[in-house]
Amino acid sequence: MRRLVRACYTGASGYSYAKKAGDVAREHGFDRVALLASNENPRPPSPAAIEAATAALRETNRYPDERASALVEALRRYHGDYRFVAGAGMDGVIETVIRTIVEPGETVAASTPTFSFYGIAAAAHGAQVVNVPRRDDFSVDPAAFVEASRGAKLAFLCTPNNPTGNSVPLEDVETILEEMDGLLFLDNAYVDFADIDYRPLMRRYENLVIGRTMSKIFALAGLRVGYAFVPTWLEPFYQRAATPFALNAVSAAAAAGALADTDQVRGTLDHVREWRRRFLEEVPFRVYSSDANFVMIDVEPHTGDEVTERLAAEGVIVRSCTSFPGLGNHYIRVCIGEDWENIRFLEAITKI
Ligand code: PMP
């Protein structure tokens, strides 16, 4: 019956998931394992988020509000007066934007190496995916990006970029917005860890969507909440394309609760900044400077897969970057964990 499955799922490898903590613990004999592969917040969600989610659980006999109006209100209080749409993770928002804009057979562009799901979701929709390589130092050449994405309905640009960690300067994003043909999806999953604010661009450009997530600094990865700043013209069409009730009521309530707890965010940010600096200074390989809650490390002459296996044997799970198209096989990505996790990682990588 395999012949019934679409070629985009039998041919390509799909999304890469991290090793499981339980497997590594069992295989190598650890009580606890450092989880540094998925760019999560190592700390639990804010008590305000847990309280709001618990209250929402009591009303889950009803379908959620399809517009997540309470969350959208909380987003307006947090960010100011913008238009928002919300979904099941930024992944869900990405899929819906593709469905809203792109006909099967049309072109979607992405600046690579980058987050794999743009290409996976676009290909699954039947789109042609054009990968636009970054420069050797992983910066983006705006003119090359505009040129290569000519004719694309939708183009993805991730800043700070996963897995390289660098940001695209505001003026380069503006150049792209001025010149490009289609809609730009600016993925700001990690922008809370950076010193750059792209939101004012929403006031000036009609061809811009900014994607955000509650999975990172807001520590809600397990609840799957993402949202986007959208231009006014797009919102009603996005709502038509969206899977009904995709964002569940518990997750939406938790997200609204978390947005009200800025102390928690500040604590995470200080911790990440301190450890990013230490990783840059103390890791005995080339560490790329990062604006995110992770760093990319060039582990040459080893391969990323080799080093990932050796770190797992030391009780540390990191991400080998071998599966990122357009990147060599000698990089790993390590996110900032709690102190004991980071210390275990530093000790383990120093042995290699
Ligand atoms: N964009 C980037 C760049 C990411 O790294 C991730 C998550 N790893 C996402 C989007 C998806 O975020 P979410 O958890 O909200 O689906």
Coordinates of C-alpha atoms and ligand atoms in Angstrom, one line a residue:
M1 CA 0.0 0.0 0.0
R2 CA 3.1 2.2 0.2
R3 CA 2.4 3.2 -3.5
L4 CA -0.6 5.2 -2.2
V5 CA 1.7 7.6 -0.2
R6 CA 2.7 10.9 -1.9
A7 CA 6.2 11.1 -3.3
C8 CA 7.1 14.1 -1.1
Y9 CA 6.8 11.8 1.9
T10 CA 8.4 8.6 0.5
G11 CA 11.3 10.5 -1.1
A12 CA 12.5 13.1 1.4
S13 CA 13.6 12.4 5.0
G14 CA 11.2 15.0 6.6
Y15 CA 11.6 16.9 9.8
S16 CA 14.5 16.0 12.0
Y17 CA 13.7 15.4 15.6
A18 CA 16.2 15.3 18.5
K19 CA 17.2 12.1 20.3
K20 CA 15.0 11.2 23.3
A21 CA 16.4 11.9 26.7
G22 CA 15.2 8.5 28.0
D23 CA 17.0 6.6 25.3
V24 CA 20.3 8.4 25.9
A25 CA 20.0 8.1 29.6
R26 CA 19.4 4.3 29.3
E27 CA 22.0 3.7 26.7
H28 CA 24.8 5.6 28.5
G29 CA 23.8 5.2 32.1
F30 CA 22.8 8.7 33.2
D31 CA 20.1 9.8 35.7
R32 CA 19.6 13.0 33.8
V33 CA 20.6 14.2 30.4
A34 CA 21.4 17.8 29.2
L35 CA 18.7 18.7 26.6
L36 CA 20.4 21.2 24.3
A37 CA 19.0 20.1 20.9
S38 CA 15.7 21.9 20.4
N39 CA 16.3 25.6 21.3
E40 CA 13.7 25.4 24.1
N41 CA 13.7 27.4 27.3
P42 CA 15.1 25.1 30.0
R43 CA 12.9 26.7 32.6
P44 CA 9.3 25.9 33.3
P45 CA 6.5 28.2 32.0
S46 CA 5.5 31.2 34.1
P47 CA 3.1 30.5 37.0
A48 CA 0.7 33.0 35.3
A49 CA 0.6 30.8 32.2
I50 CA 0.0 27.6 34.2
E51 CA -2.8 29.3 36.2
A52 CA -4.5 30.5 33.0
A53 CA -4.2 27.1 31.3
T54 CA -5.6 25.3 34.4
A55 CA -8.6 27.6 34.4
A56 CA -9.2 27.1 30.7
L57 CA -9.1 23.3 31.1
R58 CA -12.5 23.5 33.0
E59 CA -14.2 24.8 29.8
T60 CA -12.8 22.4 27.3
N61 CA -16.2 20.9 26.7
R62 CA -16.6 23.9 24.3
Y63 CA -14.7 24.5 21.1
P64 CA -12.1 27.3 21.4
D65 CA -12.7 30.9 20.1
E66 CA -11.6 30.5 16.5
R67 CA -9.9 33.9 16.4
A68 CA -8.2 33.4 19.9
S69 CA -9.5 36.9 20.7
A70 CA -8.2 37.0 24.3
L71 CA -4.8 36.1 23.1
V72 CA -4.9 38.7 20.3
E73 CA -5.9 41.3 23.0
A74 CA -2.9 40.2 25.1
L75 CA -0.7 40.5 22.0
R76 CA -1.9 44.0 21.5
R77 CA -1.1 44.9 25.1
Y78 CA 2.3 43.4 24.7
H79 CA 3.3 44.7 21.3
G80 CA 1.0 47.6 20.5
D81 CA -1.7 48.1 17.9
Y82 CA -0.9 45.6 15.1
R83 CA -3.0 42.9 13.4
F84 CA -2.4 39.4 14.6
V85 CA -3.3 35.9 13.6
A86 CA -2.5 32.9 15.8
G87 CA -2.0 29.2 15.2
A88 CA -0.8 25.8 16.4
G89 CA 2.9 26.8 16.7
M90 CA 4.6 29.1 14.2
D91 CA 4.7 25.9 12.2
G92 CA 0.9 26.0 11.9
V93 CA 1.0 29.7 11.0
I94 CA 3.6 28.9 8.2
E95 CA 1.4 26.2 6.8
T96 CA -1.6 28.5 6.8
V97 CA 0.2 31.3 5.1
I98 CA 1.4 29.0 2.4
R99 CA -2.1 27.7 1.9
T100 CA -3.4 31.3 1.7
I101 CA -0.9 32.6 -0.8
V102 CA 0.6 29.8 -2.9
E103 CA -1.1 27.7 -5.6
P104 CA 0.4 24.2 -6.1
G105 CA 3.1 24.5 -8.8
E106 CA 3.9 28.1 -7.8
T107 CA 7.3 29.1 -6.3
V108 CA 8.3 29.6 -2.7
A109 CA 11.8 30.9 -1.9
A110 CA 13.9 30.6 1.2
S111 CA 17.3 31.9 2.3
T112 CA 19.4 28.9 3.2
P113 CA 20.8 27.2 5.2
T114 CA 17.8 27.7 7.5
F115 CA 14.9 26.1 9.3
S116 CA 13.7 23.1 7.3
F117 CA 10.0 23.4 7.7
Y118 CA 9.5 26.2 5.1
G119 CA 10.7 23.8 2.4
I120 CA 8.9 20.8 3.8
A121 CA 5.5 22.6 4.1
A122 CA 5.9 24.3 0.7
A123 CA 6.8 21.0 -1.0
A124 CA 3.9 19.2 0.7
H125 CA 1.6 21.9 -0.7
G126 CA 3.0 21.1 -4.2
A127 CA 5.0 24.3 -4.5
Q128 CA 8.4 24.6 -6.2
V129 CA 11.0 25.5 -3.6
V130 CA 13.9 27.8 -4.5
N131 CA 16.8 27.8 -2.0
V132 CA 18.8 31.0 -2.1
P133 CA 22.2 30.4 -0.6
R134 CA 23.6 32.8 2.0
R135 CA 27.2 34.1 1.6
D136 CA 30.1 32.1 3.0
D137 CA 29.8 33.9 6.4
F138 CA 26.0 33.1 6.4
S139 CA 25.0 36.8 5.9
V140 CA 22.2 37.5 3.4
D141 CA 23.0 39.3 0.1
P142 CA 19.7 41.3 -0.4
A143 CA 20.2 41.8 -4.1
A144 CA 20.8 38.1 -4.7
F145 CA 17.8 37.2 -2.5
V146 CA 15.5 39.5 -4.5
E147 CA 16.9 38.3 -7.8
A148 CA 16.6 34.6 -7.0
S149 CA 13.1 35.0 -5.6
R150 CA 11.7 36.8 -8.7
G151 CA 8.3 35.4 -9.5
A152 CA 8.0 33.7 -6.0
K153 CA 4.6 34.3 -4.4
L154 CA 6.2 33.9 -0.9
A155 CA 9.7 34.1 0.4
F156 CA 11.0 33.0 3.8
L157 CA 13.8 34.9 5.7
C158 CA 14.7 33.8 9.2
T159 CA 16.3 36.3 11.5
P160 CA 18.0 35.6 13.8
N161 CA 18.6 32.5 11.6
N162 CA 18.3 28.9 12.7
P163 CA 20.9 27.3 12.8
T164 CA 23.5 30.0 12.1
G165 CA 22.3 32.5 14.8
N166 CA 23.0 35.7 12.9
S167 CA 20.5 38.5 12.2
V168 CA 19.7 40.3 8.9
P169 CA 20.2 44.1 9.4
L170 CA 17.0 46.1 9.3
E171 CA 18.1 48.1 6.2
D172 CA 18.7 44.9 4.3
V173 CA 15.2 43.6 5.1
E174 CA 13.9 47.0 3.9
T175 CA 15.8 46.7 0.6
I176 CA 14.3 43.2 0.1
L177 CA 10.8 44.5 0.9
E178 CA 11.2 47.4 -1.5
E179 CA 12.3 45.2 -4.4
M180 CA 10.7 41.8 -4.1
D181 CA 7.7 40.5 -6.1
G182 CA 5.8 38.5 -3.5
L183 CA 5.1 38.4 0.3
L184 CA 8.0 38.2 2.7
F185 CA 7.6 35.9 5.7
L186 CA 10.1 37.2 8.3
D187 CA 10.6 34.4 10.9
N188 CA 11.4 36.1 14.2
A189 CA 11.2 32.9 16.4
Y190 CA 14.4 34.0 18.2
V191 CA 14.1 37.8 18.0
D192 CA 13.4 38.1 21.8
F193 CA 17.1 37.1 22.3
A194 CA 18.4 39.8 19.9
D195 CA 18.8 43.6 20.0
I196 CA 16.9 44.2 16.8
D197 CA 13.2 45.2 16.3
Y198 CA 11.6 44.5 13.0
R199 CA 8.1 45.4 14.1
P200 CA 8.1 49.0 12.9
L201 CA 8.4 47.6 9.3
M202 CA 4.8 46.4 9.6
R203 CA 3.7 50.1 9.6
R204 CA 5.4 50.7 6.2
Y205 CA 5.1 47.5 4.1
E206 CA 2.0 45.7 2.9
N207 CA 4.1 42.7 1.7
L208 CA 5.4 41.6 5.1
V209 CA 4.3 39.0 7.6
I210 CA 6.4 38.6 10.8
G211 CA 6.1 35.2 12.5
R212 CA 6.6 34.7 16.2
T213 CA 6.4 31.8 18.6
M214 CA 5.6 31.2 22.3
S215 CA 8.0 28.1 22.3
K216 CA 11.2 29.9 23.0
I217 CA 11.6 32.7 25.5
F218 CA 8.0 32.2 26.8
A219 CA 8.7 28.6 27.6
L220 CA 5.6 27.1 26.1
A221 CA 7.0 24.7 23.4
G222 CA 4.8 21.8 24.6
L223 CA 1.6 23.8 24.1
R224 CA 2.3 24.8 20.4
V225 CA 1.4 28.5 20.2
G226 CA 2.6 30.7 17.3
Y227 CA 1.3 33.9 15.9
A228 CA 2.1 36.5 13.2
F229 CA 1.9 40.2 12.6
V230 CA 0.0 40.4 9.3
P231 CA -1.0 43.2 7.0
T232 CA -4.7 44.1 7.2
W233 CA -5.5 42.8 3.7
L234 CA -4.3 39.3 4.5
E235 CA -6.2 38.6 7.8
P236 CA -9.6 37.6 6.4
F237 CA -8.1 35.3 3.8
Y238 CA -5.8 33.7 6.4
Q239 CA -8.8 33.0 8.5
R240 CA -10.5 31.3 5.6
A241 CA -7.5 29.1 4.9
A242 CA -6.8 28.2 8.5
T243 CA -7.7 24.7 9.9
P244 CA -10.8 25.3 12.1
F245 CA -10.0 25.7 15.8
A246 CA -6.3 24.7 15.3
L247 CA -5.1 26.7 18.3
N248 CA -6.7 25.0 21.4
A249 CA -8.2 26.9 24.3
V250 CA -5.7 25.8 26.9
S251 CA -2.7 26.8 24.8
A252 CA -4.2 30.2 23.9
A253 CA -5.0 30.9 27.6
A254 CA -1.5 29.9 28.7
A255 CA 0.0 32.2 26.0
A256 CA -2.0 35.2 27.1
G257 CA -1.0 34.5 30.7
A258 CA 2.7 34.2 29.8
L259 CA 2.7 37.5 27.9
A260 CA 1.7 39.3 31.1
D261 CA 4.8 37.9 32.9
T262 CA 7.7 40.0 31.7
D263 CA 9.9 39.3 34.8
Q264 CA 10.3 35.7 33.6
V265 CA 11.3 36.8 30.1
R266 CA 13.9 39.2 31.5
G267 CA 15.4 36.4 33.7
T268 CA 15.7 34.1 30.7
L269 CA 17.3 36.8 28.6
D270 CA 20.0 37.6 31.2
H271 CA 20.8 33.9 31.5
V272 CA 21.0 33.3 27.7
R273 CA 23.3 36.4 27.2
E274 CA 25.7 35.3 29.9
W275 CA 26.0 31.7 28.6
R276 CA 26.2 32.8 24.9
R277 CA 29.3 34.8 25.9
R278 CA 30.8 31.9 27.9
F279 CA 30.2 29.4 25.0
L280 CA 32.0 31.9 22.6
E281 CA 35.0 32.1 25.0
E282 CA 35.2 28.5 26.3
V283 CA 34.3 26.1 23.5
P284 CA 37.5 24.9 21.9
F285 CA 36.1 25.1 18.3
R286 CA 34.9 28.0 16.2
V287 CA 31.7 29.3 17.7
Y288 CA 29.6 31.6 15.5
S289 CA 28.4 34.7 17.2
S290 CA 24.7 34.4 17.9
D291 CA 21.6 36.6 18.5
A292 CA 19.5 33.6 19.5
N293 CA 19.3 31.1 22.5
F294 CA 21.7 28.7 20.7
V295 CA 25.1 28.8 19.0
M296 CA 26.3 27.0 15.9
I297 CA 29.8 25.4 16.3
D298 CA 32.1 24.3 13.5
V299 CA 33.6 21.0 14.8
E300 CA 35.9 20.4 11.9
P301 CA 37.9 18.1 11.5
H302 CA 35.1 16.0 13.0
T303 CA 31.6 15.7 11.5
G304 CA 28.5 17.0 13.3
D305 CA 27.1 13.5 13.5
E306 CA 30.3 12.2 15.1
V307 CA 30.4 14.9 17.7
T308 CA 26.7 14.6 18.4
E309 CA 27.2 10.9 19.2
R310 CA 30.2 11.5 21.4
L311 CA 28.3 14.2 23.3
A312 CA 25.4 11.8 23.8
A313 CA 27.7 9.3 25.3
E314 CA 28.6 12.1 27.8
G315 CA 24.9 12.7 28.6
V316 CA 24.4 15.8 26.4
I317 CA 22.0 16.0 23.5
V318 CA 22.8 18.5 20.8
R319 CA 21.7 18.9 17.2
S320 CA 24.0 17.8 14.4
C321 CA 23.4 20.3 11.5
T322 CA 24.1 17.7 8.8
S323 CA 20.4 17.6 7.9
F324 CA 20.3 21.4 7.1
P325 CA 20.4 21.6 3.3
G326 CA 23.2 23.8 2.1
L327 CA 25.3 23.5 5.2
G328 CA 28.5 21.3 5.4
N329 CA 28.6 18.2 7.5
H330 CA 30.8 19.7 10.2
Y331 CA 28.5 21.8 12.3
I332 CA 26.5 21.3 15.5
R333 CA 23.9 23.5 17.1
V334 CA 23.8 23.8 20.9
C335 CA 21.2 25.7 22.8
I336 CA 21.6 27.4 26.2
G337 CA 20.3 25.2 28.9
E338 CA 20.3 25.4 32.7
D339 CA 23.7 26.0 34.4
W340 CA 24.4 22.2 35.0
E341 CA 23.6 21.4 31.4
N342 CA 25.8 24.0 30.0
I343 CA 28.7 23.0 32.3
R344 CA 28.3 19.4 31.3
F345 CA 28.4 20.4 27.7
L346 CA 31.5 22.5 28.1
E347 CA 33.3 19.6 29.9
A348 CA 32.2 17.1 27.3
I349 CA 33.2 19.2 24.2
T350 CA 36.5 20.0 25.7
K351 CA 37.4 16.3 25.8
I352 CA 36.8 16.0 22.0
Ligands
PMP1 N1 10.8 29.0 13.1 C1 12.0 28.7 13.5 C2 13.2 29.4 13.0 C3 12.2 27.7 14.5 O1 13.4 27.3 14.9 C4 11.0 27.0 15.0 C5 11.1 26.0 16.0 N2 12.1 25.2 16.1 C6 9.8 27.4 14.5 C7 9.7 28.4 13.6 C8 8.5 26.8 14.9 O2 8.1 27.3 16.1 P1 6.8 26.7 16.9 O3 7.4 25.9 18.0 O4 6.1 27.9 17.3 O5 6.1 25.9 15.9

